Each structure stands twice: as structure tokens, then as C-alpha cells.
Short mmCIF file of C-alpha atoms in Angstrom, two decimals:
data_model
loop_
_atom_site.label_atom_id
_atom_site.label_comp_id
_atom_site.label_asym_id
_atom_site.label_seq_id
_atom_site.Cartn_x
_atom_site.Cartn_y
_atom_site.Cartn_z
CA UNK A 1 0.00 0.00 0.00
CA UNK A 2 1.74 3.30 -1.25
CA UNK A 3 0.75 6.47 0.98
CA UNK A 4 0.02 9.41 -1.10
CA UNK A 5 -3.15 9.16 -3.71
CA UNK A 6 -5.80 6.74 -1.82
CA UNK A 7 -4.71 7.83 1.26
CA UNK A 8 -5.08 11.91 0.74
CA UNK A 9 -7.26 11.47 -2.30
CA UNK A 10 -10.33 10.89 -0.16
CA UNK A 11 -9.11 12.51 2.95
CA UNK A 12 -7.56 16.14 1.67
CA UNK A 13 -4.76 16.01 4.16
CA UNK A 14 -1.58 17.33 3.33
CA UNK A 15 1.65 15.20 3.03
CA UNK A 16 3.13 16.00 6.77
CA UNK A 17 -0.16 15.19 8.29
CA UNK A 18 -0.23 12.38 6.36
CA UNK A 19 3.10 10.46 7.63
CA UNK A 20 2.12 11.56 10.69
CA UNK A 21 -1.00 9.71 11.34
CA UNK A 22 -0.81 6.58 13.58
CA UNK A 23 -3.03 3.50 14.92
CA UNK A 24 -4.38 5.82 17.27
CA UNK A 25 -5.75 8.32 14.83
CA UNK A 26 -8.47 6.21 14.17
CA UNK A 27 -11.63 6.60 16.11
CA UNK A 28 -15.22 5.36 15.76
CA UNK A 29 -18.17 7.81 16.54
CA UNK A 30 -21.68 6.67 17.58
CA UNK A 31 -24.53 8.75 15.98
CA UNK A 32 -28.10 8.94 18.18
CA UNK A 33 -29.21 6.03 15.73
CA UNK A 34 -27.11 3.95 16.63
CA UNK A 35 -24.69 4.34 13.55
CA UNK A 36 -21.10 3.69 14.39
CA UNK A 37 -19.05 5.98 11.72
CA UNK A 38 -15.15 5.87 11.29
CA UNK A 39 -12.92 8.76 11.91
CA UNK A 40 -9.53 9.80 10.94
CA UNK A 41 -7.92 12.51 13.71
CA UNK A 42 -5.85 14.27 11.83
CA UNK A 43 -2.94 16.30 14.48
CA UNK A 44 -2.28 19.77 14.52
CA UNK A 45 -0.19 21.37 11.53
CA UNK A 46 -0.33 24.64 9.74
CA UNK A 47 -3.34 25.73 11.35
CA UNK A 48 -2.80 24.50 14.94
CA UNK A 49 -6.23 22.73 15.12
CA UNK A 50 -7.20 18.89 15.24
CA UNK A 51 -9.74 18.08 13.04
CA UNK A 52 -11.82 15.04 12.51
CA UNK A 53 -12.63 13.53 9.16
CA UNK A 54 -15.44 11.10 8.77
CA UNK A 55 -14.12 8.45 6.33
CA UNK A 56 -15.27 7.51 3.54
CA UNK A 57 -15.66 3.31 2.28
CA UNK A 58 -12.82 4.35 0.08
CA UNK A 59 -10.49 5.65 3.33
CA UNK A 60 -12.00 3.10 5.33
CA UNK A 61 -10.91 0.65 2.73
CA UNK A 62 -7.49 1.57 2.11
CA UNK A 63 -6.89 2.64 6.04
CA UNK A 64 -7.48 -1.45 6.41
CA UNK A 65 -4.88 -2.49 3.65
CA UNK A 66 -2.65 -0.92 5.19
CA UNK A 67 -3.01 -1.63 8.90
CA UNK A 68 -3.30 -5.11 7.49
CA UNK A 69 0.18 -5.04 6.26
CA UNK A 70 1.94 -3.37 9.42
CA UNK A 71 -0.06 -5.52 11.85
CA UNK A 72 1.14 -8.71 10.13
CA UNK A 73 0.18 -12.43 11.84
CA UNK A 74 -2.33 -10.26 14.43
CA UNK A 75 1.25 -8.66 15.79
CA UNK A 76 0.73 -4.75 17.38
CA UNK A 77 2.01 -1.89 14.81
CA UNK A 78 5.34 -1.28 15.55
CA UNK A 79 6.09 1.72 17.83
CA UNK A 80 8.81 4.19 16.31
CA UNK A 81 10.38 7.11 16.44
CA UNK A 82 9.63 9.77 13.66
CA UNK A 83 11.92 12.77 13.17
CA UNK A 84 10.49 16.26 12.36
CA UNK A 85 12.10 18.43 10.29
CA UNK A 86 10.28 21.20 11.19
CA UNK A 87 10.50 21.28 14.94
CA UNK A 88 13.90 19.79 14.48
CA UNK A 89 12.76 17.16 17.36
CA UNK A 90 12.25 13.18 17.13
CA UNK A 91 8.70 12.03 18.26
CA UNK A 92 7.99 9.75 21.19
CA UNK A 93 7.77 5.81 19.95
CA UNK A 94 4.01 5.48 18.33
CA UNK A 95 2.22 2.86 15.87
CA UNK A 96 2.80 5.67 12.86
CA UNK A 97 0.76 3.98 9.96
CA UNK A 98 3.33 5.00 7.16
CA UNK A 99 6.47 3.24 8.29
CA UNK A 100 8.90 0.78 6.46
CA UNK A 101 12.12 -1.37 7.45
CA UNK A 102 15.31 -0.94 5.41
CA UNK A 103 17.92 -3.15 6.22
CA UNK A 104 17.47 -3.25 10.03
CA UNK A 105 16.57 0.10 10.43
CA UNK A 106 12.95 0.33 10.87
CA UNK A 107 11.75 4.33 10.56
CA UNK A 108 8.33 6.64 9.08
CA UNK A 109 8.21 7.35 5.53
CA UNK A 110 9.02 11.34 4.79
CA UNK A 111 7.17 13.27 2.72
CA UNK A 112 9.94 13.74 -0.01
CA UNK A 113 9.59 10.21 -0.50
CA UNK A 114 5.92 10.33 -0.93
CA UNK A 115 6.81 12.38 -3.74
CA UNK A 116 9.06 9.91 -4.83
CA UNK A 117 7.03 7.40 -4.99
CA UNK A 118 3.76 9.36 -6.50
CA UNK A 119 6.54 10.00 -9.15
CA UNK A 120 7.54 6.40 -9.96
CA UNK A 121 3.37 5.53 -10.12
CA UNK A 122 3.01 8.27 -13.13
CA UNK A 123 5.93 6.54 -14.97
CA UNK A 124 4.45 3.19 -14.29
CA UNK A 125 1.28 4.30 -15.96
CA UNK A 126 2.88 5.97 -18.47
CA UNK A 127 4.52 2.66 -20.30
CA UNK A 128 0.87 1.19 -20.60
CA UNK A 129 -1.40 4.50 -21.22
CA UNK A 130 1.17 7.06 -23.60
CA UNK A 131 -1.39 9.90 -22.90
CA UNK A 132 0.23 9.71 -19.11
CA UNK A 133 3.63 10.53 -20.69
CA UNK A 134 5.42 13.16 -18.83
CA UNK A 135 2.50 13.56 -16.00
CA UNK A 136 3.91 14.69 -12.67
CA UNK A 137 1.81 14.99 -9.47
CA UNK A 138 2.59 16.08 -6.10
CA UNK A 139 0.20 14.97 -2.63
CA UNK A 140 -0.73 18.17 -2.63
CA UNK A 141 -2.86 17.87 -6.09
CA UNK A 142 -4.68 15.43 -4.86
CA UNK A 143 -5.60 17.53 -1.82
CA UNK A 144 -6.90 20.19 -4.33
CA UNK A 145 -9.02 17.28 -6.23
CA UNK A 146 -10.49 16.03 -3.02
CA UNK A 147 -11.56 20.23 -2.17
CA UNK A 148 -12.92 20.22 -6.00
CA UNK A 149 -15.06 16.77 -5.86
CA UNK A 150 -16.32 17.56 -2.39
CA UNK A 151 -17.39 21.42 -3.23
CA UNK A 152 -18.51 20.17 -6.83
CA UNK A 153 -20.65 17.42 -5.59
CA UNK A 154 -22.55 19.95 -3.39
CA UNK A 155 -21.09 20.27 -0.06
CA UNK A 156 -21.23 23.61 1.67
CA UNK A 157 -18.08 25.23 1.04
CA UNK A 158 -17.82 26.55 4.73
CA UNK A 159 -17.80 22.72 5.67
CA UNK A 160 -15.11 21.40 3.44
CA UNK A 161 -13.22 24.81 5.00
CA UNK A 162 -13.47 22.41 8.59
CA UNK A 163 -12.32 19.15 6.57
CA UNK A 164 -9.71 20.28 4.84
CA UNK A 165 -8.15 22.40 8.09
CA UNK A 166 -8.56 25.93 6.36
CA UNK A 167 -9.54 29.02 8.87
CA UNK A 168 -10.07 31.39 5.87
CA UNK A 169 -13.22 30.12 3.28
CA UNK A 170 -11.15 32.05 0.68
CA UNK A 171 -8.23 29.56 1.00
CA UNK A 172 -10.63 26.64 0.35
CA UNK A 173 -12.20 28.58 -2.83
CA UNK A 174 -8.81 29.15 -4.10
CA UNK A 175 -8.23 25.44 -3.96
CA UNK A 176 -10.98 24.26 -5.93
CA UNK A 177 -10.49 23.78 -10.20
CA UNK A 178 -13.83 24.29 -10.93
CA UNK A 179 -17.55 25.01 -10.06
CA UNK A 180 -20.42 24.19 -11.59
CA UNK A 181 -22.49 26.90 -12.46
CA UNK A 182 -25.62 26.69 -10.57
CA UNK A 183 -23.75 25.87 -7.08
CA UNK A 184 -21.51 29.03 -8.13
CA UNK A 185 -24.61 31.16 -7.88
CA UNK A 186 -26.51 29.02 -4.90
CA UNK A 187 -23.44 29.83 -3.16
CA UNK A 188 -23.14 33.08 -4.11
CA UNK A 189 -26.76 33.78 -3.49
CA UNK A 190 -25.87 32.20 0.20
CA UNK A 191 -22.84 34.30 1.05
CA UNK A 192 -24.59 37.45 -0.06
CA UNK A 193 -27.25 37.25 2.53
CA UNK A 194 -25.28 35.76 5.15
CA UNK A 195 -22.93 38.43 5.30
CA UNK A 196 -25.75 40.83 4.82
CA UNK A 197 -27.18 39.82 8.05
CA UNK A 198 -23.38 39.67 10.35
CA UNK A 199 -20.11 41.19 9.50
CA UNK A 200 -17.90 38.54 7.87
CA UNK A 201 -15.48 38.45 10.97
CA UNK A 202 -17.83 37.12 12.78
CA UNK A 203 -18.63 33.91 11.11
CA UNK A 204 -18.88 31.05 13.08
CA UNK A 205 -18.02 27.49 12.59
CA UNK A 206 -20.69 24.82 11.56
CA UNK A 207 -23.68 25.11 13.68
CA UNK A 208 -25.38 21.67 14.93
CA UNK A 209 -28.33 22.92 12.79
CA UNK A 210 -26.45 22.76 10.03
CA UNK A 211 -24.03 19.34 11.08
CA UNK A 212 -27.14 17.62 11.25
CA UNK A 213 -28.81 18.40 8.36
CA UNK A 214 -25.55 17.42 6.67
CA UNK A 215 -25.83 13.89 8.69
CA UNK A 216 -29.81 13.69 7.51
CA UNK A 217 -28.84 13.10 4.00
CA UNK A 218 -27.11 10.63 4.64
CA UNK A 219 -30.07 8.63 6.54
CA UNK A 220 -32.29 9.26 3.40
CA UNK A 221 -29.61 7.64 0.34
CA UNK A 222 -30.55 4.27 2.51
CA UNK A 223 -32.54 2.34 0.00
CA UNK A 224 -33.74 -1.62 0.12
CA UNK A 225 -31.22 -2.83 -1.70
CA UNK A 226 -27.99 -0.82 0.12
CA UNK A 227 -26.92 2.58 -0.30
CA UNK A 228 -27.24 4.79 -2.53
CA UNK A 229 -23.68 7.15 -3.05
CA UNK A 230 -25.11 10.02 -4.56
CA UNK A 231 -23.48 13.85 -3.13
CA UNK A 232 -24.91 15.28 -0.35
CA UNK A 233 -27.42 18.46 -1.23
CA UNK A 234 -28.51 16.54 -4.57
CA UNK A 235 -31.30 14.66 -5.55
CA UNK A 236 -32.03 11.48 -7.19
CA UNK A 237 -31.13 11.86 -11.09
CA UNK A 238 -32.24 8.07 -11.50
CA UNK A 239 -36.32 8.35 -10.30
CA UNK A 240 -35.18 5.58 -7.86
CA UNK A 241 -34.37 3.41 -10.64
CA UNK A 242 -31.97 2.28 -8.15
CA UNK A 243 -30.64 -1.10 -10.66
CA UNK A 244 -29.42 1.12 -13.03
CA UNK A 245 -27.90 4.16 -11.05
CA UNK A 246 -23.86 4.04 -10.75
CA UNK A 247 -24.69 5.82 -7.26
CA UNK A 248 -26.03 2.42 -5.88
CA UNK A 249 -23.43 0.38 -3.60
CA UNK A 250 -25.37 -2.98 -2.97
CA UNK A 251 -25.78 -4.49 0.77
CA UNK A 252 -23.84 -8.55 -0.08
CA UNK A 253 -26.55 -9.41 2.86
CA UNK A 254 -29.36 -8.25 -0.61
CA UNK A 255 -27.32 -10.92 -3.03
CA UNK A 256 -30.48 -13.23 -2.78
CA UNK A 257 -32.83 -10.53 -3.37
CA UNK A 258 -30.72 -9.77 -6.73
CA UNK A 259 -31.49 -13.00 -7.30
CA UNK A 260 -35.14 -12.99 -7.22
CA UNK A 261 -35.30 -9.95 -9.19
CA UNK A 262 -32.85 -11.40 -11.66
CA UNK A 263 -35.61 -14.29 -12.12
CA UNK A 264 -38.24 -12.03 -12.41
CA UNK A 265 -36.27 -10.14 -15.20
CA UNK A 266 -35.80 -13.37 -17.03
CA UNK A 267 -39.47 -14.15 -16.71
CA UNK A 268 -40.30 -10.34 -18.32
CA UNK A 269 -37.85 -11.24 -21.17
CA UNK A 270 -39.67 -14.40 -22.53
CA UNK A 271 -42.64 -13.09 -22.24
CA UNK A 272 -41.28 -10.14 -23.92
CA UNK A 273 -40.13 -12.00 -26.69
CA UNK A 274 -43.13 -14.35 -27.34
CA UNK A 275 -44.87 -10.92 -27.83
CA UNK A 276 -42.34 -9.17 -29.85
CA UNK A 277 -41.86 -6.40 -27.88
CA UNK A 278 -38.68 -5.43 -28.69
CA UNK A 279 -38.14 -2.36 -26.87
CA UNK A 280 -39.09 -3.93 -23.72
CA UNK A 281 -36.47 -6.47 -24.90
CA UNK A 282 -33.83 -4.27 -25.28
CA UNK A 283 -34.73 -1.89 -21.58
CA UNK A 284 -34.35 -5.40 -19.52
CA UNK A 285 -31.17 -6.40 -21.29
CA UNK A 286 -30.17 -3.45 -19.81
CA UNK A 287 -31.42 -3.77 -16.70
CA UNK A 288 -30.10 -7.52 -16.32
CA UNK A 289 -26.67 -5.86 -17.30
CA UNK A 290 -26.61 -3.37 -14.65
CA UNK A 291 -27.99 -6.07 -12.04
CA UNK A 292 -24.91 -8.81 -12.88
CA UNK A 293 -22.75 -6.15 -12.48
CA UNK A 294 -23.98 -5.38 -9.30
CA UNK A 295 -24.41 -8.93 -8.06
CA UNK A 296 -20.40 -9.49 -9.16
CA UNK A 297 -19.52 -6.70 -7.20
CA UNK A 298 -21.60 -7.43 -4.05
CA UNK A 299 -20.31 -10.93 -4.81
CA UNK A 300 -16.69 -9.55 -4.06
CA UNK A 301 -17.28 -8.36 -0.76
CA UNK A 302 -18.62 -11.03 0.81
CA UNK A 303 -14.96 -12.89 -0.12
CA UNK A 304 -12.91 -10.28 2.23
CA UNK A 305 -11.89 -11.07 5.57
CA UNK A 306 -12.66 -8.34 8.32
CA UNK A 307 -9.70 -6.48 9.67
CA UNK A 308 -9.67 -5.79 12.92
CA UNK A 309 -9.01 -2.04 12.97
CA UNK A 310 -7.87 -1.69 16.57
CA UNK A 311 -9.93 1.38 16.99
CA UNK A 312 -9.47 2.65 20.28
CA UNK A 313 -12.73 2.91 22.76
CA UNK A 314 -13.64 4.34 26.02
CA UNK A 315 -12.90 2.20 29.03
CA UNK A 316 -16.42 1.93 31.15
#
């Protein structure tokens, strides 16, 4: 597992936060509904704060592979010392995340060599896709991506401020590539009678109001058959045509209702073509594609193992 694009990619961190995150910056948080969601602590850096970031399946995902790999045959992470070139100062022993052992010398991965190795991935690329030829990124391009996909897809720029550690909403603006037009204006619209109503110094952080509306939307993408992954402030593009929507992430514990609606599918096509009714032909073929695809990916899930994340809890 190579720290740098999954890692930051759906987190927005930057590179020193990044090496510096250990077993112990993972947390779980229990919503009034019972919903236990995964967090990622992220310590203070530029702006002196500690933030929390709820993860994503993506994070979660690749936060697994790679405790998997330091906690090898259900052994502890092992606790080193990480040197900051900044502070000039080496770091207590901890379980940091992004460590590696060369030789016998068993240390944290720096951020140069983040870049290093970022590097080396384009060049892989490159020899099998040409159009990647000469393509250089740096972890903090992926932190702009992840501040452009989360404003993009709707979230309230004054929230992805919190995620992404920023104390000035301009900074955050500046970082995203591009806006759509209609949440340039929603959110100009916003801004223009928020500030009409306070002085801009005193805005405040996210109010609970807000936090749980935010949470809300979250509660309504659950559908029968999973989740549906669509971003948060839009609406269904699909009219709940949930089979064929790309936004639909399957439950495995549904595979045998896929099933049943597979059967009925196959049942619609012969009757379908008895009749002749060849456009109703072609909209289940379409259908049935969409479903396989989701039954092979559902399918896939249920063949990991869990990984024990060692999440620290509360003693009682």
C-alpha cells in the first residue's frame, strides 16, 4: 500500500499530516441512531487545530490495507520514532501507519519520498497509457481534487473549510479547479445574505443545525437494496431506478434478493419475446446488465476477511 493518492485522495490532508498519522488516529463515533461511523484525527499542523474527518468506504478501505500489512500475523504496529524536520525534534515511539524497514533500520516514511514514490506511479502508468507521458503529481494535487469533488458534488463550502483544516473560506475557494455553475450562484446567493445579516469576521463554525442536516442526507440515500452514493445536497437523477444508477453500492446481505429480481427479469424477457416487444427487450437487457454487475460486485465483498481495525474505545 503506497501512501500518497488513496490515502489523501479521499481525505484532503496534506503530506506532513499524512506520515504523521498513527493506529491511534483512528476513532469510531456513535450517531443517536445507533450508527457507528469511522474517523480519521488528523494532528495539529499549519493551522494549529485537530480536526476530525469522517471516512469515507474508500479511506476506510485503504486505512485497512494498510493496517493489514503493518499488523502482520495479528502482531501490534510497531512503535517508532519519527523525526520532524520542522520542529527539528524526534517524536515519542508510536504505531505511525506510514512506516517501512530498510535493512534493520525500521523508521516513518518522509514526505519527499511520498513524492518519490507518487513520481515512480506516473511513470508506471505511463509505459501502458502514452497519454500519461510526462504527467507529474505532487500529494498536494490530490488535496486540491479532493476540495474540487467535495465542493462540486454539493457540499457547503464553509464545511469542506473544517475538513480540509482551512480558517479562511477564501483559502478553500482558491483550492478548488472548478464550479459548476448553478452551485456558483446558490453559493453566491448564500454568502450574499449571510454576510448581509453579520459582518464577515464574525462567522462562526458549523452550527449543529447545520451538522445535522448534513448527517440527515445521509439517513435518506438508505434504500432496500444498500446505499445509494449520490453527493450530499442533490437529488435522485435516476427516479429511484436504483438497478441502473452508478450511485447504488449494494448491501452482499441483498445478493439473494438480486437473485429474485434477476428471475423475475428473465421471466419479463420471454414473455417479452413471445410478444415481440422489442423495446421492452432491449430496456431489460439493460437492466439484467446493470444487475450482474452489481451482483459481481456485491459478490466480491462477501470474499474479504474483516480487519480488525484496533480502533481505540472508552474504558467503562
Amino acid at each position: 500500500m503506497r501512501p500518497g493518492p488513496r490515502s489523501s485522495g479521499h481525505s484532503g490532508i496534506r503530506v506532513e499530516e499524512l506520515v504523521e498519522l498513527t493506529h491511534l488516529s483512528i476513532r469510531q463515533y456513535e450517531r443517536p441512531n445507533g450508527e457507528v461511523i469511522a474517523l480519521l484525527v488528523v494532528a495539529p499542523s499549519k493551522s494549529e487545530r485537530e480536526r476530525v474527518i469522517p471516512m469515507s468506504a474508500e479511506l476506510f478501505h485503504a486505512v485497512a490495507q494498510i493496517i493489514r500489512r503493518q499488523a502482520r500475523n495479528g502482531q501490534a504496529i510497531p512503535l517508532v520514532s519519527r523525526y520532524d524536520g520542522h520542529e527539528k525534534v524526534w517524536s515519542d515511539p508510536m504505531p505511525f501507519l506510514f512506516q517501512r524497514q530498510i535493512g534493520t533500520v525500521r523508521g516513518v516514511i518522509a514526505p519527499a519520498t511520498v513524492l518519490n514514490m507518487i513520481g515512480r506511479s506516473c511513470e508506471e502508468i505511463a509505459k501502458t497509457n502514452p497519454a500519461f507521458a510526462g504527467t507529474k503529481f505532487t500529494p498536494h494535487d490530490f488535496r486540491r481534487l479532493f476540495a474540487t469533488d467535495i465542493v462540486n458534488g454539493g457540499l457547503p463550502i464553509h464545511i469542506g473549510a473544517a475538513l480540509l483544516g482551512h480558517l479562511n473560506l477564501q483559502t478553500t475557494q482558491g483550492y478548488v479547479a472548478v464550479f459548476a455553475e448553478d452551485i456558483v450562484q446558490h453559493y453566491q446567493a448564500f454568502l450574499n445574505n449571510r454576510r448581509s445579516l453579520r459582518p464577515e469576521h464574525e462567522y462562526v463554525d458549523v452550527t449543529p443545525e447545520e451538522w445535522a442536516e448534513f448527517e440527515e442526507h445521509f439517513d435518506k440515500r438508505k434504500v432496500e437494496l444498500g446505499n445509494c452514493a449520490r453527493p450530499y445536497g442533490s437529488p435522485c437523477q435516476h427516479e429511484h431506478a436504483c438497478i441502473r444508477c452508478p450511485m447504488l453500492q449494494v448491501n452482499p446481505k441483498m445478493l439473494p434478493r438480486l437473485a429474485d429480481l434477476e428471475k423475475d427479469l428473465l421471466l419479463r424477457r420471454k414473455r417479452a419475446q413471445e410478444e415481440q416487444w422489442l423495446g421492452e427487450i432491449e430496456g431489460i437487457e439493460l437492466t439484467l446488465t446493470f444487475l450482474r454487475t452489481k451482483q459481481a460486485d456485491a459478490a466480491r465483498l462477501t470474499r474479504r476477511a474483516p480487519v480488525d481495525l484496533g480502533i481505540p474505545r472508552p474504558r467503562r
